[in-house]
Amino acid sequence: MIEFAEAVLGRDDARLQAARQAIHDALGADAVVDSAGVAGLFNAIDRIADSTGAPLEADKAEMTAGLREEIGIDAFAAQKEALDADAAKTAAEKKS
Amino acid sequence: MSTIQYDDSAYAVRDDLVSAHQRAWERLSTAGSWLTGDERVKVMRETRHARSCATCAKVKDALSPFAVTDAHDAGTDLPENWVNMIHQIVADPGRLTHGWYKKTVGDGGDRGIAETHFVEIVSVVAHTTAIDTFAKGIGVPVRALPEPQDDAPSQYRPKEARQHQAWAPNIAWDEFGPNEADYFVGPESSIRRALTLVPGEARSFFDVTSAQYLAGPQMRDFSQEFRAITHLQIELLAARVSALNQCTY
């Protein structure tokens, strides 16, 4: 599943073909279709969340706090804050 | 003709999934609330074109996506600020910031994209991404774009939509009006609220969601499986895609 996710978002056709075949061999043809559906849907829904600033629900944030810190998701939010701070600093420097 | 088939696929695609994609293609080809059918199909074309844009590749590799000032390689005659917005969302969604949003919609005095139009463009990009990535996943070429229909946008903005914690205005789970009562069912969900400034887009995207992922009640029903992959496999796959996109949601 992880290999398929990485391959479908990548540009290596041979890798994707191999990942697709692995799912087919292990789980069957319908699993290829359903895996493609889920990967495609989340590749899109991530873009909705990230472009509209959809916040994580408070209960989900609380339930997943440890996991989010452990696997590094919190770092993504910190990175966004740093990017905005840097952009504000650059804009201020241009004005002065 | 605005239709989708997967007859060329080596894998049989569920009828409900084909039907959902056909409905989406039909909706994308017709006027939305704020964009004409012609504009919506151009947004679809630009979404595809962005995947091979050299500037987008630079943005993805840059320490800061906002440090790259080269013009994007436009594939349509859409306004430049629409092209920039679409390319940023396609190329580097994980590093979109609140500052980027405010600049894109013109907060602070610059001429920007109206928030209603912004949300509708996001929706069209998302629909196109979901369906194109699905095609890639099953090993078929992206489907031909639909022919734009010649009708007029409804210009419907729900009066209940307002600013909340998200960057874009939306309808709170307990504030919907009668026109949206069909949509606000089940447990509260931020992501289901995200497009509700343009309710038709929210409905349409979650119609695709039900077919490609799971319908709301199915997501929470662990007593049975609804797909050829288990809930656990679905969530593992979804989590890896979202991590690769650096999505914080």
PDB file of N, CA, C and O in Angstrom, chain A residues 2-71:
ATOM      1  N   ILE A   2       1.890   1.238   0.858  1.00  0.00           N
ATOM      2  CA  ILE A   2       2.782   2.397   0.946  1.00  0.00           C
ATOM      3  C   ILE A   2       3.540   2.579  -0.363  1.00  0.00           C
ATOM      4  O   ILE A   2       3.680   3.692  -0.869  1.00  0.00           O
ATOM      5  N   GLU A   3       4.000   1.478  -0.922  1.00  0.00           N
ATOM      6  CA  GLU A   3       4.725   1.542  -2.193  1.00  0.00           C
ATOM      7  C   GLU A   3       3.805   2.089  -3.300  1.00  0.00           C
ATOM      8  O   GLU A   3       4.223   2.920  -4.108  1.00  0.00           O
ATOM      9  N   PHE A   4       2.563   1.655  -3.311  1.00  0.00           N
ATOM     10  CA  PHE A   4       1.619   2.126  -4.323  1.00  0.00           C
ATOM     11  C   PHE A   4       1.370   3.626  -4.147  1.00  0.00           C
ATOM     12  O   PHE A   4       1.348   4.380  -5.124  1.00  0.00           O
ATOM     13  N   ALA A   5       1.206   4.066  -2.896  1.00  0.00           N
ATOM     14  CA  ALA A   5       0.981   5.495  -2.630  1.00  0.00           C
ATOM     15  C   ALA A   5       2.149   6.329  -3.146  1.00  0.00           C
ATOM     16  O   ALA A   5       1.959   7.363  -3.806  1.00  0.00           O
ATOM     17  N   GLU A   6       3.353   5.861  -2.851  1.00  0.00           N
ATOM     18  CA  GLU A   6       4.536   6.618  -3.280  1.00  0.00           C
ATOM     19  C   GLU A   6       4.666   6.608  -4.805  1.00  0.00           C
ATOM     20  O   GLU A   6       5.010   7.616  -5.421  1.00  0.00           O
ATOM     21  N   ALA A   7       4.367   5.470  -5.403  1.00  0.00           N
ATOM     22  CA  ALA A   7       4.520   5.345  -6.852  1.00  0.00           C
ATOM     23  C   ALA A   7       3.479   6.164  -7.614  1.00  0.00           C
ATOM     24  O   ALA A   7       3.787   6.790  -8.634  1.00  0.00           O
ATOM     25  N   VAL A   8       2.258   6.181  -7.114  1.00  0.00           N
ATOM     26  CA  VAL A   8       1.201   6.877  -7.860  1.00  0.00           C
ATOM     27  C   VAL A   8       1.388   8.393  -7.785  1.00  0.00           C
ATOM     28  O   VAL A   8       0.964   9.129  -8.692  1.00  0.00           O
ATOM     29  N   LEU A   9       2.057   8.869  -6.764  1.00  0.00           N
ATOM     30  CA  LEU A   9       2.357  10.298  -6.681  1.00  0.00           C
ATOM     31  C   LEU A   9       3.678  10.649  -7.365  1.00  0.00           C
ATOM     32  O   LEU A   9       4.007  11.820  -7.514  1.00  0.00           O
ATOM     33  N   GLY A  10       4.432   9.622  -7.754  1.00  0.00           N
ATOM     34  CA  GLY A  10       5.729   9.865  -8.376  1.00  0.00           C
ATOM     35  C   GLY A  10       5.668   9.867  -9.891  1.00  0.00           C
ATOM     36  O   GLY A  10       4.582   9.897 -10.480  1.00  0.00           O
ATOM     37  N   ARG A  11       6.838   9.825 -10.509  1.00  0.00           N
ATOM     38  CA  ARG A  11       6.920   9.905 -11.969  1.00  0.00           C
ATOM     39  C   ARG A  11       7.562   8.661 -12.595  1.00  0.00           C
ATOM     40  O   ARG A  11       7.896   8.673 -13.767  1.00  0.00           O
ATOM     41  N   ASP A  12       7.759   7.628 -11.780  1.00  0.00           N
ATOM     42  CA  ASP A  12       8.427   6.421 -12.265  1.00  0.00           C
ATOM     43  C   ASP A  12       7.351   5.395 -12.669  1.00  0.00           C
ATOM     44  O   ASP A  12       6.776   4.711 -11.826  1.00  0.00           O
ATOM     45  N   ASP A  13       7.101   5.304 -13.962  1.00  0.00           N
ATOM     46  CA  ASP A  13       6.027   4.427 -14.452  1.00  0.00           C
ATOM     47  C   ASP A  13       6.282   2.955 -14.140  1.00  0.00           C
ATOM     48  O   ASP A  13       5.345   2.207 -13.841  1.00  0.00           O
ATOM     49  N   ALA A  14       7.553   2.553 -14.221  1.00  0.00           N
ATOM     50  CA  ALA A  14       7.883   1.150 -13.956  1.00  0.00           C
ATOM     51  C   ALA A  14       7.609   0.812 -12.487  1.00  0.00           C
ATOM     52  O   ALA A  14       7.100  -0.271 -12.166  1.00  0.00           O
ATOM     53  N   ARG A  15       7.925   1.747 -11.606  1.00  0.00           N
ATOM     54  CA  ARG A  15       7.679   1.535 -10.174  1.00  0.00           C
ATOM     55  C   ARG A  15       6.173   1.413  -9.917  1.00  0.00           C
ATOM     56  O   ARG A  15       5.734   0.559  -9.161  1.00  0.00           O
ATOM     57  N   LEU A  16       5.404   2.277 -10.578  1.00  0.00           N
ATOM     58  CA  LEU A  16       3.949   2.231 -10.396  1.00  0.00           C
ATOM     59  C   LEU A  16       3.381   0.922 -10.930  1.00  0.00           C
ATOM     60  O   LEU A  16       2.525   0.302 -10.295  1.00  0.00           O
ATOM     61  N   GLN A  17       3.873   0.508 -12.072  1.00  0.00           N
ATOM     62  CA  GLN A  17       3.391  -0.759 -12.655  1.00  0.00           C
ATOM     63  C   GLN A  17       3.666  -1.924 -11.702  1.00  0.00           C
ATOM     64  O   GLN A  17       2.809  -2.796 -11.481  1.00  0.00           O
ATOM     65  N   ALA A  18       4.856  -1.909 -11.103  1.00  0.00           N
ATOM     66  CA  ALA A  18       5.230  -2.990 -10.179  1.00  0.00           C
ATOM     67  C   ALA A  18       4.360  -2.943  -8.915  1.00  0.00           C
ATOM     68  O   ALA A  18       3.925  -3.992  -8.415  1.00  0.00           O
ATOM     69  N   ALA A  19       4.105  -1.744  -8.434  1.00  0.00           N
ATOM     70  CA  ALA A  19       3.278  -1.598  -7.219  1.00  0.00           C
ATOM     71  C   ALA A  19       1.852  -2.050  -7.491  1.00  0.00           C
ATOM     72  O   ALA A  19       1.211  -2.710  -6.659  1.00  0.00           O
ATOM     73  N   ARG A  20       1.352  -1.696  -8.662  1.00  0.00           N
ATOM     74  CA  ARG A  20      -0.006  -2.091  -9.064  1.00  0.00           C
ATOM     75  C   ARG A  20      -0.093  -3.626  -9.150  1.00  0.00           C
ATOM     76  O   ARG A  20      -1.039  -4.239  -8.662  1.00  0.00           O
ATOM     77  N   GLN A  21       0.918  -4.216  -9.762  1.00  0.00           N
ATOM     78  CA  GLN A  21       0.941  -5.673  -9.927  1.00  0.00           C
ATOM     79  C   GLN A  21       1.016  -6.377  -8.570  1.00  0.00           C
ATOM     80  O   GLN A  21       0.373  -7.420  -8.365  1.00  0.00           O
ATOM     81  N   ALA A  22       1.768  -5.778  -7.655  1.00  0.00           N
ATOM     82  CA  ALA A  22       1.907  -6.383  -6.319  1.00  0.00           C
ATOM     83  C   ALA A  22       0.558  -6.404  -5.599  1.00  0.00           C
ATOM     84  O   ALA A  22       0.209  -7.405  -4.945  1.00  0.00           O
ATOM     85  N   ILE A  23      -0.195  -5.327  -5.715  1.00  0.00           N
ATOM     86  CA  ILE A  23      -1.532  -5.300  -5.096  1.00  0.00           C
ATOM     87  C   ILE A  23      -2.442  -6.317  -5.781  1.00  0.00           C
ATOM     88  O   ILE A  23      -3.174  -7.055  -5.125  1.00  0.00           O
ATOM     89  N   HIS A  24      -2.354  -6.371  -7.102  1.00  0.00           N
ATOM     90  CA  HIS A  24      -3.170  -7.325  -7.852  1.00  0.00           C
ATOM     91  C   HIS A  24      -2.871  -8.763  -7.414  1.00  0.00           C
ATOM     92  O   HIS A  24      -3.781  -9.559  -7.159  1.00  0.00           O
ATOM     93  N   ASP A  25      -1.597  -9.076  -7.300  1.00  0.00           N
ATOM     94  CA  ASP A  25      -1.200 -10.448  -6.955  1.00  0.00           C
ATOM     95  C   ASP A  25      -1.605 -10.801  -5.523  1.00  0.00           C
ATOM     96  O   ASP A  25      -1.991 -11.941  -5.244  1.00  0.00           O
ATOM     97  N   ALA A  26      -1.542  -9.822  -4.639  1.00  0.00           N
ATOM     98  CA  ALA A  26      -1.823 -10.108  -3.222  1.00  0.00           C
ATOM     99  C   ALA A  26      -3.306 -10.039  -2.884  1.00  0.00           C
ATOM    100  O   ALA A  26      -3.803 -10.816  -2.059  1.00  0.00           O
ATOM    101  N   LEU A  27      -4.008  -9.097  -3.513  1.00  0.00           N
ATOM    102  CA  LEU A  27      -5.381  -8.801  -3.067  1.00  0.00           C
ATOM    103  C   LEU A  27      -6.424  -8.886  -4.175  1.00  0.00           C
ATOM    104  O   LEU A  27      -7.628  -8.830  -3.893  1.00  0.00           O
ATOM    105  N   GLY A  28      -5.983  -8.949  -5.417  1.00  0.00           N
ATOM    106  CA  GLY A  28      -6.927  -9.081  -6.524  1.00  0.00           C
ATOM    107  C   GLY A  28      -7.133  -7.784  -7.297  1.00  0.00           C
ATOM    108  O   GLY A  28      -6.712  -6.706  -6.882  1.00  0.00           O
ATOM    109  N   ALA A  29      -7.809  -7.926  -8.444  1.00  0.00           N
ATOM    110  CA  ALA A  29      -7.985  -6.790  -9.361  1.00  0.00           C
ATOM    111  C   ALA A  29      -8.813  -5.674  -8.747  1.00  0.00           C
ATOM    112  O   ALA A  29      -8.516  -4.481  -8.950  1.00  0.00           O
ATOM    113  N   ASP A  30      -9.855  -6.025  -7.997  1.00  0.00           N
ATOM    114  CA  ASP A  30     -10.699  -4.974  -7.407  1.00  0.00           C
ATOM    115  C   ASP A  30      -9.910  -4.118  -6.411  1.00  0.00           C
ATOM    116  O   ASP A  30     -10.215  -2.937  -6.226  1.00  0.00           O
ATOM    117  N   ALA A  31      -8.912  -4.731  -5.784  1.00  0.00           N
ATOM    118  CA  ALA A  31      -8.099  -3.973  -4.829  1.00  0.00           C
ATOM    119  C   ALA A  31      -7.262  -2.910  -5.532  1.00  0.00           C
ATOM    120  O   ALA A  31      -6.970  -1.856  -4.947  1.00  0.00           O
ATOM    121  N   VAL A  32      -6.878  -3.176  -6.769  1.00  0.00           N
ATOM    122  CA  VAL A  32      -6.139  -2.159  -7.539  1.00  0.00           C
ATOM    123  C   VAL A  32      -7.042  -0.945  -7.767  1.00  0.00           C
ATOM    124  O   VAL A  32      -6.639   0.203  -7.571  1.00  0.00           O
ATOM    125  N   VAL A  33      -8.276  -1.223  -8.164  1.00  0.00           N
ATOM    126  CA  VAL A  33      -9.236  -0.140  -8.425  1.00  0.00           C
ATOM    127  C   VAL A  33      -9.502   0.657  -7.145  1.00  0.00           C
ATOM    128  O   VAL A  33      -9.473   1.900  -7.141  1.00  0.00           O
ATOM    129  N   ASP A  34      -9.732  -0.053  -6.046  1.00  0.00           N
ATOM    130  CA  ASP A  34     -10.037   0.652  -4.793  1.00  0.00           C
ATOM    131  C   ASP A  34      -8.818   1.408  -4.258  1.00  0.00           C
ATOM    132  O   ASP A  34      -8.960   2.495  -3.688  1.00  0.00           O
ATOM    133  N   SER A  35      -7.635   0.859  -4.447  1.00  0.00           N
ATOM    134  CA  SER A  35      -6.423   1.560  -4.019  1.00  0.00           C
ATOM    135  C   SER A  35      -6.234   2.830  -4.842  1.00  0.00           C
ATOM    136  O   SER A  35      -5.876   3.883  -4.302  1.00  0.00           O
ATOM    137  N   ALA A  36      -6.474   2.734  -6.125  1.00  0.00           N
ATOM    138  CA  ALA A  36      -6.356   3.915  -6.989  1.00  0.00           C
ATOM    139  C   ALA A  36      -7.387   4.966  -6.598  1.00  0.00           C
ATOM    140  O   ALA A  36      -7.102   6.174  -6.601  1.00  0.00           O
ATOM    141  N   GLY A  37      -8.575   4.500  -6.241  1.00  0.00           N
ATOM    142  CA  GLY A  37      -9.620   5.437  -5.816  1.00  0.00           C
ATOM    143  C   GLY A  37      -9.230   6.195  -4.568  1.00  0.00           C
ATOM    144  O   GLY A  37      -9.353   7.422  -4.506  1.00  0.00           O
ATOM    145  N   VAL A  38      -8.742   5.486  -3.584  1.00  0.00           N
ATOM    146  CA  VAL A  38      -8.376   6.123  -2.312  1.00  0.00           C
ATOM    147  C   VAL A  38      -7.187   7.068  -2.513  1.00  0.00           C
ATOM    148  O   VAL A  38      -7.194   8.208  -2.020  1.00  0.00           O
ATOM    149  N   ALA A  39      -6.178   6.605  -3.226  1.00  0.00           N
ATOM    150  CA  ALA A  39      -5.000   7.456  -3.448  1.00  0.00           C
ATOM    151  C   ALA A  39      -5.406   8.733  -4.188  1.00  0.00           C
ATOM    152  O   ALA A  39      -4.964   9.843  -3.835  1.00  0.00           O
ATOM    153  N   GLY A  40      -6.225   8.585  -5.204  1.00  0.00           N
ATOM    154  CA  GLY A  40      -6.662   9.754  -5.970  1.00  0.00           C
ATOM    155  C   GLY A  40      -7.470  10.710  -5.129  1.00  0.00           C
ATOM    156  O   GLY A  40      -7.290  11.931  -5.191  1.00  0.00           O
ATOM    157  N   LEU A  41      -8.341  10.149  -4.307  1.00  0.00           N
ATOM    158  CA  LEU A  41      -9.217  10.999  -3.481  1.00  0.00           C
ATOM    159  C   LEU A  41      -8.395  11.797  -2.474  1.00  0.00           C
ATOM    160  O   LEU A  41      -8.596  13.010  -2.315  1.00  0.00           O
ATOM    161  N   PHE A  42      -7.428  11.138  -1.842  1.00  0.00           N
ATOM    162  CA  PHE A  42      -6.638  11.868  -0.835  1.00  0.00           C
ATOM    163  C   PHE A  42      -5.643  12.820  -1.477  1.00  0.00           C
ATOM    164  O   PHE A  42      -5.300  13.848  -0.881  1.00  0.00           O
ATOM    165  N   ASN A  43      -5.198  12.509  -2.670  1.00  0.00           N
ATOM    166  CA  ASN A  43      -4.338  13.469  -3.381  1.00  0.00           C
ATOM    167  C   ASN A  43      -5.108  14.758  -3.656  1.00  0.00           C
ATOM    168  O   ASN A  43      -4.527  15.838  -3.727  1.00  0.00           O
ATOM    169  N   ALA A  44      -6.407  14.646  -3.762  1.00  0.00           N
ATOM    170  CA  ALA A  44      -7.261  15.816  -3.993  1.00  0.00           C
ATOM    171  C   ALA A  44      -7.687  16.482  -2.689  1.00  0.00           C
ATOM    172  O   ALA A  44      -7.626  17.699  -2.552  1.00  0.00           O
ATOM    173  N   ILE A  45      -8.095  15.680  -1.733  1.00  0.00           N
ATOM    174  CA  ILE A  45      -8.644  16.246  -0.493  1.00  0.00           C
ATOM    175  C   ILE A  45      -7.544  16.979   0.280  1.00  0.00           C
ATOM    176  O   ILE A  45      -7.811  17.977   0.966  1.00  0.00           O
ATOM    177  N   ASP A  46      -6.315  16.514   0.158  1.00  0.00           N
ATOM    178  CA  ASP A  46      -5.185  17.239   0.783  1.00  0.00           C
ATOM    179  C   ASP A  46      -5.117  18.656   0.231  1.00  0.00           C
ATOM    180  O   ASP A  46      -4.815  19.606   0.964  1.00  0.00           O
ATOM    181  N   ARG A  47      -5.381  18.790  -1.057  1.00  0.00           N
ATOM    182  CA  ARG A  47      -5.300  20.117  -1.693  1.00  0.00           C
ATOM    183  C   ARG A  47      -6.445  21.018  -1.243  1.00  0.00           C
ATOM    184  O   ARG A  47      -6.276  22.235  -1.128  1.00  0.00           O
ATOM    185  N   ILE A  48      -7.607  20.440  -1.007  1.00  0.00           N
ATOM    186  CA  ILE A  48      -8.724  21.236  -0.471  1.00  0.00           C
ATOM    187  C   ILE A  48      -8.369  21.724   0.934  1.00  0.00           C
ATOM    188  O   ILE A  48      -8.508  22.910   1.253  1.00  0.00           O
ATOM    189  N   ALA A  49      -7.889  20.807   1.764  1.00  0.00           N
ATOM    190  CA  ALA A  49      -7.561  21.174   3.145  1.00  0.00           C
ATOM    191  C   ALA A  49      -6.470  22.236   3.186  1.00  0.00           C
ATOM    192  O   ALA A  49      -6.572  23.220   3.929  1.00  0.00           O
ATOM    193  N   ASP A  50      -5.438  22.039   2.382  1.00  0.00           N
ATOM    194  CA  ASP A  50      -4.280  22.942   2.458  1.00  0.00           C
ATOM    195  C   ASP A  50      -4.528  24.289   1.797  1.00  0.00           C
ATOM    196  O   ASP A  50      -3.869  25.267   2.148  1.00  0.00           O
ATOM    197  N   SER A  51      -5.423  24.373   0.848  1.00  0.00           N
ATOM    198  CA  SER A  51      -5.644  25.670   0.195  1.00  0.00           C
ATOM    199  C   SER A  51      -6.750  26.484   0.869  1.00  0.00           C
ATOM    200  O   SER A  51      -6.803  27.703   0.700  1.00  0.00           O
ATOM    201  N   THR A  52      -7.615  25.833   1.633  1.00  0.00           N
ATOM    202  CA  THR A  52      -8.677  26.579   2.326  1.00  0.00           C
ATOM    203  C   THR A  52      -8.387  26.742   3.821  1.00  0.00           C
ATOM    204  O   THR A  52      -9.141  27.396   4.527  1.00  0.00           O
ATOM    205  N   GLY A  53      -7.282  26.126   4.282  1.00  0.00           N
ATOM    206  CA  GLY A  53      -6.918  26.240   5.692  1.00  0.00           C
ATOM    207  C   GLY A  53      -7.887  25.509   6.612  1.00  0.00           C
ATOM    208  O   GLY A  53      -8.130  25.962   7.739  1.00  0.00           O
ATOM    209  N   ALA A  54      -8.402  24.387   6.156  1.00  0.00           N
ATOM    210  CA  ALA A  54      -9.346  23.614   6.987  1.00  0.00           C
ATOM    211  C   ALA A  54      -8.632  23.127   8.249  1.00  0.00           C
ATOM    212  O   ALA A  54      -7.629  22.424   8.146  1.00  0.00           O
ATOM    213  N   PRO A  55      -9.128  23.490   9.421  1.00  0.00           N
ATOM    214  CA  PRO A  55      -8.445  23.073  10.652  1.00  0.00           C
ATOM    215  C   PRO A  55      -8.804  21.645  11.037  1.00  0.00           C
ATOM    216  O   PRO A  55      -9.896  21.170  10.728  1.00  0.00           O
ATOM    217  N   LEU A  56      -7.878  20.985  11.697  1.00  0.00           N
ATOM    218  CA  LEU A  56      -8.180  19.656  12.241  1.00  0.00           C
ATOM    219  C   LEU A  56      -9.166  19.824  13.392  1.00  0.00           C
ATOM    220  O   LEU A  56      -9.016  20.727  14.219  1.00  0.00           O
ATOM    221  N   GLU A  57     -10.175  18.966  13.448  1.00  0.00           N
ATOM    222  CA  GLU A  57     -11.157  19.042  14.519  1.00  0.00           C
ATOM    223  C   GLU A  57     -10.459  18.854  15.871  1.00  0.00           C
ATOM    224  O   GLU A  57      -9.514  18.062  15.980  1.00  0.00           O
ATOM    225  N   ALA A  58     -10.948  19.578  16.886  1.00  0.00           N
ATOM    226  CA  ALA A  58     -10.294  19.560  18.204  1.00  0.00           C
ATOM    227  C   ALA A  58     -10.188  18.147  18.774  1.00  0.00           C
ATOM    228  O   ALA A  58      -9.143  17.766  19.317  1.00  0.00           O
ATOM    229  N   ASP A  59     -11.262  17.352  18.634  1.00  0.00           N
ATOM    230  CA  ASP A  59     -11.217  16.003  19.210  1.00  0.00           C
ATOM    231  C   ASP A  59     -10.201  15.125  18.493  1.00  0.00           C
ATOM    232  O   ASP A  59      -9.470  14.352  19.106  1.00  0.00           O
ATOM    233  N   LYS A  60     -10.107  15.294  17.166  1.00  0.00           N
ATOM    234  CA  LYS A  60      -9.122  14.508  16.412  1.00  0.00           C
ATOM    235  C   LYS A  60      -7.700  14.952  16.775  1.00  0.00           C
ATOM    236  O   LYS A  60      -6.794  14.128  16.886  1.00  0.00           O
ATOM    237  N   ALA A  61      -7.522  16.251  16.941  1.00  0.00           N
ATOM    238  CA  ALA A  61      -6.195  16.772  17.289  1.00  0.00           C
ATOM    239  C   ALA A  61      -5.744  16.200  18.629  1.00  0.00           C
ATOM    240  O   ALA A  61      -4.590  15.796  18.801  1.00  0.00           O
ATOM    241  N   GLU A  62      -6.692  16.144  19.577  1.00  0.00           N
ATOM    242  CA  GLU A  62      -6.359  15.634  20.904  1.00  0.00           C
ATOM    243  C   GLU A  62      -6.032  14.136  20.844  1.00  0.00           C
ATOM    244  O   GLU A  62      -5.047  13.685  21.426  1.00  0.00           O
ATOM    245  N   MET A  63      -6.854  13.405  20.078  1.00  0.00           N
ATOM    246  CA  MET A  63      -6.658  11.950  20.005  1.00  0.00           C
ATOM    247  C   MET A  63      -5.341  11.578  19.332  1.00  0.00           C
ATOM    248  O   MET A  63      -4.764  10.543  19.619  1.00  0.00           O
ATOM    249  N   THR A  64      -4.894  12.423  18.394  1.00  0.00           N
ATOM    250  CA  THR A  64      -3.737  12.052  17.580  1.00  0.00           C
ATOM    251  C   THR A  64      -2.490  12.852  17.927  1.00  0.00           C
ATOM    252  O   THR A  64      -1.492  12.779  17.201  1.00  0.00           O
ATOM    253  N   ALA A  65      -2.528  13.594  19.027  1.00  0.00           N
ATOM    254  CA  ALA A  65      -1.415  14.500  19.353  1.00  0.00           C
ATOM    255  C   ALA A  65      -0.075  13.765  19.405  1.00  0.00           C
ATOM    256  O   ALA A  65       0.910  14.208  18.785  1.00  0.00           O
ATOM    257  N   GLY A  66      -0.038  12.660  20.105  1.00  0.00           N
ATOM    258  CA  GLY A  66       1.209  11.910  20.250  1.00  0.00           C
ATOM    259  C   GLY A  66       1.713  11.391  18.917  1.00  0.00           C
ATOM    260  O   GLY A  66       2.895  11.530  18.581  1.00  0.00           O
ATOM    261  N   LEU A  67       0.795  10.815  18.155  1.00  0.00           N
ATOM    262  CA  LEU A  67       1.165  10.240  16.857  1.00  0.00           C
ATOM    263  C   LEU A  67       1.658  11.328  15.903  1.00  0.00           C
ATOM    264  O   LEU A  67       2.650  11.149  15.187  1.00  0.00           O
ATOM    265  N   ARG A  68       0.966  12.457  15.925  1.00  0.00           N
ATOM    266  CA  ARG A  68       1.341  13.550  15.018  1.00  0.00           C
ATOM    267  C   ARG A  68       2.743  14.064  15.311  1.00  0.00           C
ATOM    268  O   ARG A  68       3.510  14.360  14.400  1.00  0.00           O
ATOM    269  N   GLU A  69       3.058  14.115  16.601  1.00  0.00           N
ATOM    270  CA  GLU A  69       4.397  14.571  16.974  1.00  0.00           C
ATOM    271  C   GLU A  69       5.437  13.519  16.572  1.00  0.00           C
ATOM    272  O   GLU A  69       6.479  13.842  16.003  1.00  0.00           O
ATOM    273  N   GLU A  70       5.090  12.250  16.834  1.00  0.00           N
ATOM    274  CA  GLU A  70       6.029  11.159  16.584  1.00  0.00           C
ATOM    275  C   GLU A  70       6.387  11.034  15.106  1.00  0.00           C
ATOM    276  O   GLU A  70       7.546  10.831  14.747  1.00  0.00           O
ATOM    277  N   ILE A  71       5.394  11.153  14.224  1.00  0.00           N
ATOM    278  CA  ILE A  71       5.691  10.942  12.801  1.00  0.00           C
ATOM    279  C   ILE A  71       5.988  12.246  12.059  1.00  0.00           C
ATOM    280  O   ILE A  71       6.185  12.240  10.863  1.00  0.00           O
TER     281      ILE A  71
END
